[in-house]
Amino acid sequence: MTVLIVGGSGFLGTELVRQARAVGHTTVATYATKPGSASPTAWRHLDLRDAGSLDAVLSEVRPQLVLNASSGSAHWPTTAEGPIRLAMAAAKYGTRIVHVSSDAIFSGAHVHYDESSLPDPLSAYGAAKAAAETGVLAVHPKATVARTSLIIGHGRSVHERIVHELADGIRDGVLFTDDIRCPVHVTDLAAALLELAAADATGIHHLAGPDAVSRHELGILIAGRDGLDASQLPTGLRAESTLPGALDVRLDSRSTQRSLRTRCTGPGSSCSPGSPSDRRAVSSRGALGPQRAASAPSAGRPGSAQQSRRWPPAPGGEERRPP
């Protein structure tokens, strides 16, 4: 099978490339600025704002599956309109598509959100992500939209790196104690996305970890795992900042998890004391294997109560290198 991974140079995209190749798929990854550290079968430059570029890549690659793991910002043409153009191109070629969305589409007014919850974003980034998933499902009715939260793992996520910098005193900023999400390990998220694709699942699915933690609590868990001095992590309140966006958003992933063999773990297990930051690779049992029978900044926007080098440094909460 040929898999096209859009945003293959990003944090989640890199893990998707690794897992797809591990089970023998021809994997073509795209980038906006430059190729990343992943080793796909081939790289292709792709601009989601350019419908001609999208059509040319799909026409050349002819994938059986498109995984859109591109991140982005509040830039409407890229984050809102780009995925819709991608879904239109996939529909034109009869290609399956899995689109990764974010918990940034919710306001936090209800705290707990399952797959039936309607978007009510507070930020421009959240509005763009909400528009994207609505448009993707409208132009490609068999598409899969997978909402996720903060993505961590292998010590390489933006969150883990910032905790190290704050603990070492080489970065300004604070970790919010009132900004709560359900982080998920990148290895599990990638495997779950591939499993959803293998199962021909359609519609909206939630893929977040089971642990609801604040940014500061996440920092403490990372510090404990990595032998850092957690007392050096500064705290603050997002409610006292001028940053738009929700405070407490907890994705309820139980419905989706009941249909998957892959378990999406959070920091409670992956960041527990003694747990290695570079977790084991998921075996092909949870990924898109050769036989179909074998069967994802998030909501956090840049922020701290201070004005310099904030936590997290980018709107989607995950790695924000150009996809």
Tab-separated table of N, CA and C in Angstrom, residues 203-301:
chain	number	residue	atom	x	y	z
A	203	GLY	N	-16.000	9.294	10.021
A	203	GLY	CA	-16.564	10.218	10.995
A	203	GLY	C	-15.546	10.682	12.017
A	204	ILE	N	-16.041	11.122	13.179
A	204	ILE	CA	-15.214	11.752	14.207
A	204	ILE	C	-14.818	10.753	15.285
A	205	HIS	N	-13.538	10.798	15.666
A	205	HIS	CA	-13.010	9.920	16.709
A	205	HIS	C	-12.093	10.727	17.622
A	206	HIS	N	-12.053	10.350	18.893
A	206	HIS	CA	-11.170	11.014	19.850
A	206	HIS	C	-10.029	10.086	20.236
A	207	LEU	N	-8.814	10.627	20.181
A	207	LEU	CA	-7.609	9.870	20.528
A	207	LEU	C	-6.745	10.709	21.459
A	208	ALA	N	-7.065	10.645	22.739
A	208	ALA	CA	-6.289	11.360	23.752
A	208	ALA	C	-5.949	10.388	24.862
A	209	GLY	N	-5.055	10.796	25.746
A	209	GLY	CA	-4.690	9.944	26.864
A	209	GLY	C	-5.752	9.958	27.954
A	210	PRO	N	-5.660	9.056	28.910
A	210	PRO	CA	-6.664	8.958	29.974
A	210	PRO	C	-6.418	9.907	31.145
A	211	ASP	N	-5.250	10.560	31.175
A	211	ASP	CA	-4.879	11.379	32.327
A	211	ASP	C	-5.110	12.858	32.053
A	212	ALA	N	-5.961	13.492	32.866
A	212	ALA	CA	-6.169	14.937	32.765
A	212	ALA	C	-5.182	15.630	33.691
A	213	VAL	N	-4.273	16.407	33.115
A	213	VAL	CA	-3.236	17.071	33.912
A	213	VAL	C	-3.076	18.514	33.452
A	214	SER	N	-2.611	19.342	34.362
A	214	SER	CA	-2.286	20.717	33.994
A	214	SER	C	-0.915	20.750	33.337
A	215	ARG	N	-0.589	21.875	32.744
A	215	ARG	CA	0.740	22.011	32.143
A	215	ARG	C	1.830	21.823	33.208
A	216	HIS	N	1.565	22.348	34.397
A	216	HIS	CA	2.557	22.221	35.459
A	216	HIS	C	2.665	20.785	35.946
A	217	GLU	N	1.534	20.102	36.103
A	217	GLU	CA	1.569	18.697	36.508
A	217	GLU	C	2.308	17.846	35.482
A	218	LEU	N	2.087	18.147	34.206
A	218	LEU	CA	2.817	17.441	33.156
A	218	LEU	C	4.315	17.697	33.300
A	219	GLY	N	4.662	18.943	33.586
A	219	GLY	CA	6.068	19.277	33.777
A	219	GLY	C	6.693	18.522	34.937
A	220	ILE	N	5.957	18.383	36.027
A	220	ILE	CA	6.462	17.651	37.188
A	220	ILE	C	6.694	16.183	36.839
A	221	LEU	N	5.762	15.588	36.087
A	221	LEU	CA	5.916	14.189	35.687
A	221	LEU	C	7.133	14.002	34.790
A	222	ILE	N	7.322	14.919	33.840
A	222	ILE	CA	8.482	14.846	32.949
A	222	ILE	C	9.774	15.009	33.758
A	223	ALA	N	9.763	15.975	34.693
A	223	ALA	CA	10.949	16.216	35.523
A	223	ALA	C	11.280	14.991	36.358
A	224	GLY	N	10.250	14.356	36.942
A	224	GLY	CA	10.490	13.166	37.756
A	224	GLY	C	11.058	12.023	36.954
A	225	ARG	N	10.564	11.852	35.744
A	225	ARG	CA	11.064	10.778	34.889
A	225	ARG	C	12.498	11.014	34.465
A	226	ASP	N	12.818	12.286	34.170
A	226	ASP	CA	14.127	12.602	33.590
A	226	ASP	C	15.154	13.068	34.611
A	227	GLY	N	14.810	12.986	35.893
A	227	GLY	CA	15.774	13.340	36.921
A	227	GLY	C	16.035	14.828	37.042
A	228	LEU	N	15.047	15.659	36.725
A	228	LEU	CA	15.187	17.107	36.831
A	228	LEU	C	14.649	17.590	38.179
A	229	ASP	N	15.017	18.778	38.564
A	229	ASP	CA	14.534	19.380	39.811
A	229	ASP	C	13.212	20.083	39.535
A	230	ALA	N	12.098	19.434	39.900
A	230	ALA	CA	10.773	19.977	39.613
A	230	ALA	C	10.515	21.289	40.347
A	231	SER	N	11.227	21.521	41.437
A	231	SER	CA	11.017	22.762	42.186
A	231	SER	C	11.476	23.985	41.398
A	232	GLN	N	12.241	23.761	40.333
A	232	GLN	CA	12.718	24.864	39.498
A	232	GLN	C	11.713	25.255	38.413
A	233	LEU	N	10.597	24.517	38.316
A	233	LEU	CA	9.612	24.822	37.283
A	233	LEU	C	8.671	25.919	37.766
A	234	PRO	N	8.696	27.088	37.134
A	234	PRO	CA	7.854	28.193	37.580
A	234	PRO	C	6.396	27.963	37.219
A	235	THR	N	5.492	28.483	38.036
A	235	THR	CA	4.060	28.298	37.810
A	235	THR	C	3.364	29.633	37.548
A	236	GLY	N	2.176	29.538	36.954
A	236	GLY	CA	1.363	30.713	36.688
A	236	GLY	C	-0.053	30.292	36.360
A	237	LEU	N	-0.929	31.265	36.199
A	237	LEU	CA	-2.328	30.999	35.872
A	237	LEU	C	-2.649	31.531	34.482
A	238	ARG	N	-3.163	30.670	33.650
A	238	ARG	CA	-3.578	31.117	32.323
A	238	ARG	C	-4.749	32.089	32.421
A	239	ALA	N	-5.594	31.895	33.430
A	239	ALA	CA	-6.758	32.765	33.609
A	239	ALA	C	-6.349	34.216	33.843
A	240	GLU	N	-5.146	34.415	34.329
A	240	GLU	CA	-4.660	35.773	34.578
A	240	GLU	C	-3.887	36.340	33.399
A	241	SER	N	-3.756	35.557	32.344
A	241	SER	CA	-3.059	36.020	31.147
A	241	SER	C	-4.069	36.573	30.149
A	242	THR	N	-3.575	37.113	29.064
A	242	THR	CA	-4.452	37.647	28.015
A	242	THR	C	-4.612	36.669	26.858
A	243	LEU	N	-4.191	35.444	27.052
A	243	LEU	CA	-4.208	34.460	25.973
A	243	LEU	C	-5.618	33.940	25.724
A	244	PRO	N	-6.043	33.873	24.463
A	244	PRO	CA	-7.353	33.296	24.162
A	244	PRO	C	-7.305	31.785	24.264
A	245	GLY	N	-8.446	31.174	24.459
A	245	GLY	CA	-8.493	29.721	24.481
A	245	GLY	C	-9.053	29.183	25.782
A	246	ALA	N	-9.325	27.881	25.771
A	246	ALA	CA	-9.967	27.221	26.903
A	246	ALA	C	-8.977	26.934	28.021
A	247	LEU	N	-9.501	26.797	29.242
A	247	LEU	CA	-8.685	26.398	30.376
A	247	LEU	C	-8.695	24.887	30.563
A	248	ASP	N	-9.869	24.284	30.636
A	248	ASP	CA	-9.972	22.872	30.981
A	248	ASP	C	-10.746	22.118	29.900
A	249	VAL	N	-10.038	21.357	29.078
A	249	VAL	CA	-10.664	20.564	28.013
A	249	VAL	C	-10.171	19.132	28.124
A	250	ARG	N	-11.100	18.207	28.363
A	250	ARG	CA	-10.743	16.804	28.535
A	250	ARG	C	-11.475	15.966	27.494
A	251	LEU	N	-10.736	15.485	26.517
A	251	LEU	CA	-11.329	14.645	25.487
A	251	LEU	C	-11.680	13.278	26.068
A	252	ASP	N	-12.923	12.868	25.854
A	252	ASP	CA	-13.377	11.541	26.261
A	252	ASP	C	-13.174	10.612	25.074
A	253	SER	N	-12.207	9.719	25.179
A	253	SER	CA	-11.842	8.840	24.067
A	253	SER	C	-12.364	7.420	24.244
A	254	ARG	N	-13.217	7.203	25.232
A	254	ARG	CA	-13.633	5.835	25.562
A	254	ARG	C	-14.365	5.148	24.417
A	255	SER	N	-15.205	5.869	23.708
A	255	SER	CA	-15.953	5.253	22.610
A	255	SER	C	-15.013	4.752	21.521
A	256	THR	N	-14.070	5.591	21.106
A	256	THR	CA	-13.107	5.185	20.081
A	256	THR	C	-12.202	4.070	20.592
A	257	GLN	N	-11.759	4.171	21.847
A	257	GLN	CA	-10.850	3.170	22.387
A	257	GLN	C	-11.477	1.778	22.444
A	258	ARG	N	-12.796	1.712	22.614
A	258	ARG	CA	-13.455	0.402	22.652
A	258	ARG	C	-13.340	-0.339	21.322
A	259	SER	N	-13.133	0.398	20.232
A	259	SER	CA	-13.048	-0.238	18.913
A	259	SER	C	-11.616	-0.499	18.467
A	260	LEU	N	-10.638	-0.124	19.299
A	260	LEU	CA	-9.235	-0.252	18.930
A	260	LEU	C	-8.490	-1.199	19.864
A	261	ARG	N	-7.468	-1.848	19.320
A	261	ARG	CA	-6.569	-2.627	20.155
A	261	ARG	C	-5.455	-1.765	20.722
A	262	THR	N	-5.107	-0.690	20.012
A	262	THR	CA	-4.088	0.232	20.495
A	262	THR	C	-4.620	1.011	21.685
A	263	ARG	N	-3.868	1.032	22.779
A	263	ARG	CA	-4.233	1.822	23.950
A	263	ARG	C	-3.480	3.142	23.914
A	264	CYS	N	-4.197	4.240	23.965
A	264	CYS	CA	-3.569	5.558	23.999
A	264	CYS	C	-3.211	5.892	25.439
A	265	THR	N	-1.934	5.877	25.752
A	265	THR	CA	-1.491	6.155	27.109
A	265	THR	C	-1.136	7.624	27.264
A	266	GLY	N	-1.172	8.072	28.516
A	266	GLY	CA	-0.838	9.447	28.828
A	266	GLY	C	0.384	9.520	29.717
A	267	PRO	N	0.631	10.684	30.301
A	267	PRO	CA	1.840	10.869	31.113
A	267	PRO	C	1.837	10.050	32.392
A	268	GLY	N	0.652	9.595	32.839
A	268	GLY	CA	0.609	8.782	34.043
A	268	GLY	C	1.421	7.513	33.917
A	269	SER	N	1.530	6.992	32.686
A	269	SER	CA	2.336	5.786	32.471
A	269	SER	C	3.642	6.102	31.764
A	270	SER	N	3.591	6.924	30.725
A	270	SER	CA	4.812	7.179	29.951
A	270	SER	C	5.780	8.106	30.666
A	271	CYS	N	5.298	8.868	31.663
A	271	CYS	CA	6.187	9.774	32.394
A	271	CYS	C	6.294	9.397	33.864
A	272	SER	N	5.897	8.181	34.205
A	272	SER	CA	6.020	7.760	35.594
A	272	SER	C	7.490	7.581	35.939
A	273	PRO	N	7.860	7.730	37.215
A	273	PRO	CA	9.269	7.591	37.605
A	273	PRO	C	9.846	6.262	37.133
A	274	GLY	N	11.006	6.340	36.503
A	274	GLY	CA	11.658	5.140	36.011
A	274	GLY	C	11.263	4.765	34.605
A	275	SER	N	10.259	5.452	34.054
A	275	SER	CA	9.833	5.150	32.693
A	275	SER	C	10.764	5.839	31.712
A	276	PRO	N	11.334	5.120	30.754
A	276	PRO	CA	12.253	5.733	29.791
A	276	PRO	C	11.530	6.697	28.882
A	277	SER	N	12.162	7.802	28.533
A	277	SER	CA	11.533	8.769	27.645
A	277	SER	C	11.406	8.212	26.239
A	278	ASP	N	12.324	7.327	25.869
A	278	ASP	CA	12.262	6.719	24.551
A	278	ASP	C	11.577	5.366	24.677
A	279	ARG	N	10.245	5.371	24.635
A	279	ARG	CA	9.486	4.149	24.835
A	279	ARG	C	9.675	3.185	23.693
A	280	ARG	N	9.243	1.962	23.945
A	280	ARG	CA	9.342	0.920	22.942
A	280	ARG	C	8.526	1.292	21.719
A	281	ALA	N	8.965	0.803	20.575
A	281	ALA	CA	8.192	1.015	19.362
A	281	ALA	C	6.997	0.084	19.386
A	282	VAL	N	5.870	0.590	18.894
A	282	VAL	CA	4.676	-0.249	18.832
A	282	VAL	C	4.860	-1.296	17.748
A	283	SER	N	4.498	-2.511	18.040
A	283	SER	CA	4.610	-3.564	17.037
A	283	SER	C	3.506	-3.415	16.014
A	284	SER	N	3.593	-4.175	14.955
A	284	SER	CA	2.631	-4.035	13.868
A	284	SER	C	1.231	-4.475	14.258
A	285	ARG	N	1.061	-5.077	15.432
A	285	ARG	CA	-0.274	-5.515	15.816
A	285	ARG	C	-1.232	-4.328	15.958
A	286	GLY	N	-0.694	-3.151	16.343
A	286	GLY	CA	-1.576	-2.011	16.545
A	286	GLY	C	-1.549	-1.049	15.389
A	287	ALA	N	-0.795	-1.347	14.367
A	287	ALA	CA	-0.645	-0.422	13.263
A	287	ALA	C	-1.321	-0.961	12.015
A	288	LEU	N	-1.193	-0.212	10.946
A	288	LEU	CA	-1.803	-0.589	9.683
A	288	LEU	C	-0.942	-1.658	9.037
A	289	GLY	N	-1.231	-2.896	9.331
A	289	GLY	CA	-0.409	-4.009	8.879
A	289	GLY	C	-0.735	-4.443	7.479
A	290	PRO	N	0.023	-5.403	6.955
A	290	PRO	CA	-0.173	-5.858	5.599
A	290	PRO	C	-1.539	-6.497	5.399
A	291	GLN	N	-2.095	-7.081	6.462
A	291	GLN	CA	-3.403	-7.697	6.345
A	291	GLN	C	-4.416	-6.853	7.084
A	292	ARG	N	-5.502	-6.516	6.427
A	292	ARG	CA	-6.474	-5.621	7.016
A	292	ARG	C	-7.084	-6.223	8.272
A	293	ALA	N	-7.161	-7.547	8.365
A	293	ALA	CA	-7.754	-8.176	9.528
A	293	ALA	C	-6.945	-7.889	10.790
A	294	ALA	N	-5.713	-7.484	10.628
A	294	ALA	CA	-4.875	-7.186	11.777
A	294	ALA	C	-5.131	-5.790	12.327
A	295	SER	N	-6.019	-5.093	11.689
A	295	SER	CA	-6.347	-3.721	12.033
A	295	SER	C	-5.132	-2.820	12.081
A	296	ALA	N	-1.529	13.321	16.378
A	296	ALA	CA	-1.728	13.483	16.466
A	296	ALA	C	-0.406	13.696	18.605
A	297	PRO	N	-0.877	22.451	18.549
A	297	PRO	CA	-0.889	22.579	19.272
A	297	PRO	C	-1.863	23.226	19.504
A	298	SER	N	-2.252	20.693	19.626
A	298	SER	CA	-3.434	20.531	20.440
A	298	SER	C	-3.937	21.859	20.927
A	299	ALA	N	-4.678	21.672	21.952
A	299	ALA	CA	-5.428	22.857	22.331
A	299	ALA	C	-4.583	23.974	22.866
A	300	GLY	N	-3.374	23.687	23.354
A	300	GLY	CA	-2.615	24.752	23.965
A	300	GLY	C	-2.115	25.738	22.943
A	301	ARG	N	-2.364	26.979	23.125
A	301	ARG	CA	-1.768	28.020	22.323
A	301	ARG	C	-0.534	28.539	23.024
